[in-house]
Coordinates of C-alpha atoms and ligand atoms in Angstrom, one line a residue:
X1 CA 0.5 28.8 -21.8
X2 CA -0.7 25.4 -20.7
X3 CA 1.5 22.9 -19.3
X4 CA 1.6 20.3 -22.4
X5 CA 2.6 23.9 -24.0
X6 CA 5.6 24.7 -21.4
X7 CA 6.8 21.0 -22.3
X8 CA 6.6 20.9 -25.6
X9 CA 8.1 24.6 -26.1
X10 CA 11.1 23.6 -23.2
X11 CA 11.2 20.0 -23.7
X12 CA 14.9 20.0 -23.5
X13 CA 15.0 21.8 -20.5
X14 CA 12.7 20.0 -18.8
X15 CA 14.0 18.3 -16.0
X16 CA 12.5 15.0 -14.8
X17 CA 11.6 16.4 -11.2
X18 CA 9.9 19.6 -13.1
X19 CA 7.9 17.3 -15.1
X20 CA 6.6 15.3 -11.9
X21 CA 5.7 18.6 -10.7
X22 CA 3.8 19.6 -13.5
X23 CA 1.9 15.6 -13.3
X24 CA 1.3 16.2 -9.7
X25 CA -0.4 19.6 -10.1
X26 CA -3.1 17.2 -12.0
X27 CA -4.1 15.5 -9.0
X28 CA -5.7 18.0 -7.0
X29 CA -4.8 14.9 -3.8
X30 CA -1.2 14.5 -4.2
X31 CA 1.0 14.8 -1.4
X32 CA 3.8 15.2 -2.9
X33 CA 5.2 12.3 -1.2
X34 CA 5.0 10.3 -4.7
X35 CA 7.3 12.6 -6.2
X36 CA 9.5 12.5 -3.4
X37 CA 9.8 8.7 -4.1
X38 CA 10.2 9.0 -7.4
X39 CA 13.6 12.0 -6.9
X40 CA 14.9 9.3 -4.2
X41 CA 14.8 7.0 -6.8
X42 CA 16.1 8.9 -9.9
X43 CA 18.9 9.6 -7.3
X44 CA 19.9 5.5 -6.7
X45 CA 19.6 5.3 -10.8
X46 CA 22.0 8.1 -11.2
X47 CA 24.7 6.6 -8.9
X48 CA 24.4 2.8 -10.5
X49 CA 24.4 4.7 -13.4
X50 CA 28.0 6.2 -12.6
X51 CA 29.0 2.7 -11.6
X52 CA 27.5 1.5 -15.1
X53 CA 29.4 3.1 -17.4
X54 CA 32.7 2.7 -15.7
X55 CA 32.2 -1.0 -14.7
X56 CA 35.9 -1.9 -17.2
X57 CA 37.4 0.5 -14.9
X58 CA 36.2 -0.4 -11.6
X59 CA 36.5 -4.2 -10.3
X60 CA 32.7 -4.9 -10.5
X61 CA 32.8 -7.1 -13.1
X62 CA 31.7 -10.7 -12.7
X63 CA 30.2 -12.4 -10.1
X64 CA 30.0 -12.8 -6.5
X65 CA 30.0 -16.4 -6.0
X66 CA 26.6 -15.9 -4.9
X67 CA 23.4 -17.6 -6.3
X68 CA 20.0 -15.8 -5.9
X69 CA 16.7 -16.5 -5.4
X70 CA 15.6 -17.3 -9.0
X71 CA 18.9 -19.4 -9.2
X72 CA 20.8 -17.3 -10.9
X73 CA 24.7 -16.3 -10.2
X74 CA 24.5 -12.6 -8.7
X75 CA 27.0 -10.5 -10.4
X76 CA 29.2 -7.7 -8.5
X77 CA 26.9 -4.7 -10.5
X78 CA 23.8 -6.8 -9.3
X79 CA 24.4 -6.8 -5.9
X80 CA 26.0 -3.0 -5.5
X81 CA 22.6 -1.7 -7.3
X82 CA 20.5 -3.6 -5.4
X83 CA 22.4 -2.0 -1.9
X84 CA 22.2 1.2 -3.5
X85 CA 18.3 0.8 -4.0
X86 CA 17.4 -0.3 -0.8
X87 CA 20.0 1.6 1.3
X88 CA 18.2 5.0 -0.2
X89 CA 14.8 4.0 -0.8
X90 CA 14.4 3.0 3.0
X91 CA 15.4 6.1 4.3
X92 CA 12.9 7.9 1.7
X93 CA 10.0 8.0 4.5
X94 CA 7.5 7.2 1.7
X95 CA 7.7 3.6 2.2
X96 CA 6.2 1.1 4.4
X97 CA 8.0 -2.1 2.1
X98 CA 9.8 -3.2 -0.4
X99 CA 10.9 -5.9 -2.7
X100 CA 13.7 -6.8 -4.5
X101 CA 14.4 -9.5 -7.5
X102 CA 17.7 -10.4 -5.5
X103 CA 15.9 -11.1 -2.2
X104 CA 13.7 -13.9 -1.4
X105 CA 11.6 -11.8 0.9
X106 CA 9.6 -8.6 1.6
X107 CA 12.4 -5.7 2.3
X108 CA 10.6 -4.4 5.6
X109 CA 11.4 -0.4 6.5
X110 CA 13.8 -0.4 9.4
X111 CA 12.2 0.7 13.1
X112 CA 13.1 4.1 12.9
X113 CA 12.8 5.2 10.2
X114 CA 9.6 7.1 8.4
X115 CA 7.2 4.7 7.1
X116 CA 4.7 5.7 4.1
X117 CA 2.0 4.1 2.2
X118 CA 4.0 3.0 -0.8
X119 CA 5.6 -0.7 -1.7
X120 CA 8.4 -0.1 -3.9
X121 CA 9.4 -3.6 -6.1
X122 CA 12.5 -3.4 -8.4
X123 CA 15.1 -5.4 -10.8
X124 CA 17.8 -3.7 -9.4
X125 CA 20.0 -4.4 -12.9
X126 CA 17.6 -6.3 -15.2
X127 CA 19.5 -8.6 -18.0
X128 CA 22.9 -8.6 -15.7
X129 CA 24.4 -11.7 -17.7
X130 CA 25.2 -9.0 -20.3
X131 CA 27.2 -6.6 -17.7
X132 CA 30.5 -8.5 -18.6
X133 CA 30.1 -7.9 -22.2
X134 CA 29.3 -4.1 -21.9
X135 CA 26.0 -4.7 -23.7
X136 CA 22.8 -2.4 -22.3
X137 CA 21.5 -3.5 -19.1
X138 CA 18.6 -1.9 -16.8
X139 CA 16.5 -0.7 -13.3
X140 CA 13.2 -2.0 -13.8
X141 CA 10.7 -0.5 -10.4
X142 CA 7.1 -0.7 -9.6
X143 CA 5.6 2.0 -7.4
X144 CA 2.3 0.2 -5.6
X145 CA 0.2 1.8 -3.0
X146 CA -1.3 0.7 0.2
X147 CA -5.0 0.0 0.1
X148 CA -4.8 -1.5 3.7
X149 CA -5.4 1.4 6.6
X150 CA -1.8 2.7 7.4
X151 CA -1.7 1.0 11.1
X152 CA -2.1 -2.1 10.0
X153 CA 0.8 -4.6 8.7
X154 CA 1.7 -3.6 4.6
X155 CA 1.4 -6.8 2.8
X156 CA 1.5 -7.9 -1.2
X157 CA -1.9 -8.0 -1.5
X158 CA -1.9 -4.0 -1.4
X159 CA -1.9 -3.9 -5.7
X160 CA -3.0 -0.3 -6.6
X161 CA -0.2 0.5 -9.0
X162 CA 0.0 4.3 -9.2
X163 CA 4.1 4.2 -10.9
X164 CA 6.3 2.0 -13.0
X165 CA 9.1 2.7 -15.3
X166 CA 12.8 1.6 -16.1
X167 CA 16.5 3.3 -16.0
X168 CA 18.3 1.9 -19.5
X169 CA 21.9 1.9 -19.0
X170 CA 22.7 2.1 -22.7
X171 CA 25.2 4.2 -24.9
X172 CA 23.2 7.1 -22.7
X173 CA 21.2 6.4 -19.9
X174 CA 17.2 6.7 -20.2
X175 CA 14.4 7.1 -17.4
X176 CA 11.0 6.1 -19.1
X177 CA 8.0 6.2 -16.6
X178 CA 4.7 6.2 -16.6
X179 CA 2.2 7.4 -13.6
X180 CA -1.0 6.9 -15.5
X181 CA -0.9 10.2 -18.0
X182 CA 0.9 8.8 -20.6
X183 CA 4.7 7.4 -21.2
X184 CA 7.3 10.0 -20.8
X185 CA 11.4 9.4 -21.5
X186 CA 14.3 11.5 -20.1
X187 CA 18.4 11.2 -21.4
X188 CA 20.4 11.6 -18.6
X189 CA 22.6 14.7 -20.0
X190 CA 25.9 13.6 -17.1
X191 CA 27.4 17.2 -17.9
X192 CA 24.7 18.6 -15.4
X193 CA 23.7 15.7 -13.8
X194 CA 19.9 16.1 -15.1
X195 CA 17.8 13.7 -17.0
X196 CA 15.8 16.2 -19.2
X197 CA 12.9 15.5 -21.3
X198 CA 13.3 13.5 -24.4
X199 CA 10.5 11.5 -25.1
X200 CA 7.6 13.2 -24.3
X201 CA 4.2 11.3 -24.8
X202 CA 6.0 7.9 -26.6
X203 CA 3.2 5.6 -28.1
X204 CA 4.0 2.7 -29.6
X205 CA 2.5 1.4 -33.7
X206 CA -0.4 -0.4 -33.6
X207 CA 1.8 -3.2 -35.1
X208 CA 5.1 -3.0 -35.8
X209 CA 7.6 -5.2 -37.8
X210 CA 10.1 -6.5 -35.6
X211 CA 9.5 -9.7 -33.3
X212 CA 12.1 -10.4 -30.3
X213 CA 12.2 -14.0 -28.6
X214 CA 14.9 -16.6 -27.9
X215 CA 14.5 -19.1 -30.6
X216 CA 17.2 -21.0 -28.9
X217 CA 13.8 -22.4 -27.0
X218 CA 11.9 -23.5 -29.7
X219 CA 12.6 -27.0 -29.1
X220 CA 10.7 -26.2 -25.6
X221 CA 7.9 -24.6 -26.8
X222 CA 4.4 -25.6 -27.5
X223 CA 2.7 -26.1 -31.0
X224 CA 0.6 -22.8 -30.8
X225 CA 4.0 -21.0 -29.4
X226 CA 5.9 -21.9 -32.8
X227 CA 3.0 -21.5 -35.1
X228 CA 2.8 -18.1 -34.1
X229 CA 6.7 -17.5 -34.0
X230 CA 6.6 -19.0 -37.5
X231 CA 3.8 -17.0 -38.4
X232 CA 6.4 -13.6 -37.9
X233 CA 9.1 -15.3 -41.4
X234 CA 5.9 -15.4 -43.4
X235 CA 3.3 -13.1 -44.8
X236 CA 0.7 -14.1 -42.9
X237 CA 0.5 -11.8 -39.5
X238 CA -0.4 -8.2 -38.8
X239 CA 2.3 -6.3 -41.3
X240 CA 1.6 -9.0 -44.4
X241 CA 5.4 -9.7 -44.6
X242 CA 8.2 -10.9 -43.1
X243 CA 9.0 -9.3 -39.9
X244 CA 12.7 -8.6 -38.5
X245 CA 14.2 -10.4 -35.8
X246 CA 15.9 -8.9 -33.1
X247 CA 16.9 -10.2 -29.4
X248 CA 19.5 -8.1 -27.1
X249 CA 18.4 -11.0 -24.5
X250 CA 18.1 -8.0 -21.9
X251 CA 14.6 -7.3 -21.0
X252 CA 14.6 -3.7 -20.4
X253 CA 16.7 -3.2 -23.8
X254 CA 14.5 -5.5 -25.8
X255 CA 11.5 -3.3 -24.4
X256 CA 12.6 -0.5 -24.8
X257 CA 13.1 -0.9 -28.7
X258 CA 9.9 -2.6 -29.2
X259 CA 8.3 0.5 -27.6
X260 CA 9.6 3.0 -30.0
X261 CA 9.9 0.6 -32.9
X262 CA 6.4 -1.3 -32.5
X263 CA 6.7 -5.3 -32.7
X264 CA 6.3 -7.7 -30.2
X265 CA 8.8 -9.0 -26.9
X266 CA 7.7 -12.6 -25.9
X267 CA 9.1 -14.6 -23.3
X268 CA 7.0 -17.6 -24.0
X269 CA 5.7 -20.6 -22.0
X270 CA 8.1 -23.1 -22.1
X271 CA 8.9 -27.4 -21.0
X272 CA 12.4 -26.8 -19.9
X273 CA 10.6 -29.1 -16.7
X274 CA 7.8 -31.3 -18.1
X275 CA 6.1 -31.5 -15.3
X276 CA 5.7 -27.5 -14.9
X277 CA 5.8 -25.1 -17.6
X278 CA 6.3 -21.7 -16.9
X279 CA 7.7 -18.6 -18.5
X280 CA 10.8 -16.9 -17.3
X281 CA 9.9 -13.3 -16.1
X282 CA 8.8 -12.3 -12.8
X283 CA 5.4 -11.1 -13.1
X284 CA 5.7 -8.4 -10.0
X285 CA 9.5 -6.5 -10.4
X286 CA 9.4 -7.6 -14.7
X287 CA 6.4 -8.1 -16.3
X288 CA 3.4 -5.8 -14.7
X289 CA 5.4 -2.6 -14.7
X290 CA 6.6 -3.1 -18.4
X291 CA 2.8 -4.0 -19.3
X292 CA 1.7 -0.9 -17.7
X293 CA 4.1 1.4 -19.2
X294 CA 3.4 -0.3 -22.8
X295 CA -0.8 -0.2 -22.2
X296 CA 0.1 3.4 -21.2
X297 CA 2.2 3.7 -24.8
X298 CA -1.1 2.6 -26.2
X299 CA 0.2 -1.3 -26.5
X300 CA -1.1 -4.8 -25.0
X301 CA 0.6 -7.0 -22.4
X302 CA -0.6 -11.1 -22.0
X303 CA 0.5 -13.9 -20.2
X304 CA -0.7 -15.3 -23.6
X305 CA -4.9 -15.7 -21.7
X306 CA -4.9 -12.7 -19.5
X307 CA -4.2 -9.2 -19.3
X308 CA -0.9 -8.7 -17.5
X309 CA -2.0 -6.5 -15.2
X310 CA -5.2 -8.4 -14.2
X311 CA -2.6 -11.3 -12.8
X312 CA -3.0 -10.7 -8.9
X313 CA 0.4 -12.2 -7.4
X314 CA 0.2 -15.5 -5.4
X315 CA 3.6 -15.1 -4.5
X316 CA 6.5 -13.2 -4.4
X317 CA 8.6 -13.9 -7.7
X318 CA 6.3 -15.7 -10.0
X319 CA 7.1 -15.8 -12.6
X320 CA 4.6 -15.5 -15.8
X321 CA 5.0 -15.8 -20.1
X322 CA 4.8 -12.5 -21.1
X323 CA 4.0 -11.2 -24.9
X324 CA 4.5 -7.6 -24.4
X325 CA 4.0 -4.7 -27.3
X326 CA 1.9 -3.7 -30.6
X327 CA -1.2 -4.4 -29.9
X328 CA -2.2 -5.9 -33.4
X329 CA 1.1 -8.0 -32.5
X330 CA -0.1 -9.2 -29.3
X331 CA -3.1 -10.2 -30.6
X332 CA -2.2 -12.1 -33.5
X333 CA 0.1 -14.0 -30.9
X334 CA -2.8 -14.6 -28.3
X335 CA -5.1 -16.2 -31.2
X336 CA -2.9 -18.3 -32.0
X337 CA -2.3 -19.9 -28.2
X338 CA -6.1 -20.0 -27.7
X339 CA -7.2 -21.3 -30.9
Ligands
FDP401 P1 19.2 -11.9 -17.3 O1 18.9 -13.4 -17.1 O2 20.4 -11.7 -18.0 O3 19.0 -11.1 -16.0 O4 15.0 -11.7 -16.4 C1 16.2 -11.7 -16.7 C2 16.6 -11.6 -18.2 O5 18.0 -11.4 -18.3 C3 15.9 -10.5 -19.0 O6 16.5 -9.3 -18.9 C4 16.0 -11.1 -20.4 O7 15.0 -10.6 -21.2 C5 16.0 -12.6 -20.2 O8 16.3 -12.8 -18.8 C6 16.9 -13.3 -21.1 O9 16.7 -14.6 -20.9 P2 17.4 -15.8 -21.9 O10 18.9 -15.6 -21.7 O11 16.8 -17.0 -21.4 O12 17.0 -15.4 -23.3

């Protein structure tokens, strides 16, 4: 029997780390130490997981007083997820860096402790406004690896990106990832502790009928950002009808239906300051690891001129527009802002 044959027959029972073992058999180089990463890391989503789902219960609700990086007030569930993250992932050994949406720097790997030849970059609770309101929040991570020599000082500009995925805290909690062989999702089943095999191979429609944008911007958007938008209520886009609108307002949620739905996710350009337009999602812990699980899904993902994934990073946190899903859908989009 060949592998695909031992998933498909078992997919229930296949557990996330048998799966990674079956992916790393396919690469005749693997250390293993990928994987590794990867368990260390299902490991920190199970335990925010646990703190998720009982965030009523426990006092974690609300916020710390604290303002981050990107301006934003850190919430309890942000900051304990983010701790969680880093406090596991640095003792992992297959790290030489990390980074983290809460932190204005590079997370360096403590002296003494293993260092590796990965940079791990992660949202550690993507859409957090939500938390208080027990709507679905989410771990968003991008596994990159070293292309400097090992001896040498790990910097940014190391971009191979062999990993990315997201945990969705929702009414059960998801791991979708994707290491280059396609987009694979796993429910965590909390009776064993496991997340098994769900979603094996997910592709996403060529286009789909559902867009997903905060309108609440239109009044700082562009011409070519509302034609399109508009374009969605009438007949005139890739379905020939009018298309549903739907907006959680958390990234990893709005994603993750647009994924298995088909549509389009924009978080447009917009003149909230005058002087310098910009979208709102970081480009390194947001945007490239959803655009290469959705190109791996068979989707597009544009900064509305350029591939996602072809941005290289000036800086940590940039932030970039992102129009992320069908790929009909992302077209139709991108024609109209380069018309
Ligand atoms: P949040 O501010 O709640 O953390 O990037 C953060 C994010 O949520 C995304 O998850 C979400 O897609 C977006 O911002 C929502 O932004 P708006 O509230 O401006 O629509």
């Amino acid at each position: 029997m060949t592998e695909t044959e031992i998933i498909h027959e078992n997919n229930k029972q296949i557990t996330v780390t048998e799966h990674l073992l079956l992916h790393q058999k396919k690469s005749p180089a693997a250390t293993g130490m990928f994987t590794h990463l990867l368990n260390d890391l299902i490991l920190a989503a199970k335990l925010i997981s646990r703190s998720v789902n009982k965030a009523g219960l426990l006092d974690v609700l609300g916020g710390t007083g604290e303002t981050n990086i990107q301006g934003e007030k850190v919430q309890k569930l942000d900051e304990f997820a983010d701790k969680i993250l880093v406090h596991r992932m640095e003792r992992s050994g297959a790290l030489c860096m990390m980074a983290s949406e809460e932190r204005a720097d590079i997370i360096p790997i403590p002296a003494g402790f293993t260092r590796g030849e990965y940079i791990l970059i992660f949202d550690p609770l993507d859409g957090s406004s939500n938390i208080d309101v027990n709507i679905n929040v989410g771990t968003i991570f991008s596994i990159l690896r070293r292309t400097s020599p090992k001896d040498t000082e790990c910097t940014l500009s190391d971009i191979l990106q062999p990993g990315a995925g997201y945990v969705l805290y929702g009414p059960s909690t998801m791991l979708v990832y994707t290491t280059g062989l396609g987009v694979h999702g796993f429910t965590l089943d909390p009776s064993v502790g496991e997340f098994l095999l769900s979603h094996p191979n997910m592709r996403i429609p060529d286009n789909g009928n559902i867009y997903s944008v905060n309108e609440g911007n239109r009044f700082y958007w562009n011409e070519p950002t509302i034609a399109a938008v508009d374009g969605f209520k009438s007949a005139n886009n890739p379905a020939g009808k009018p298309y549903s609108l739907r907006y959680v307002g958390s990234l990893v949620a709005d994603f993750h239906r647009t994924l298995q739905y088909g549509g389009i996710f924009m978080y447009p350009l917009d003149y909230k300051d005058p002087e310098s337009p910009r979208g709102k999602l970081r480009l390194q812990c947001e945007a490239s690891p959803m655009a290469f699980i959705m190109e791996q899904a068979g989707g597009a993902a544009s900064d509305g001129s350029r591939r996602i994934l072809d941005i290289t990073p000036k800086k940590l946190h940039e932030r970039v527009p992102l129009y992320v899903g069908s790929k009909k859908d992302v077209e139709y989009v991108t024609a109209h802002l380069n018309a």
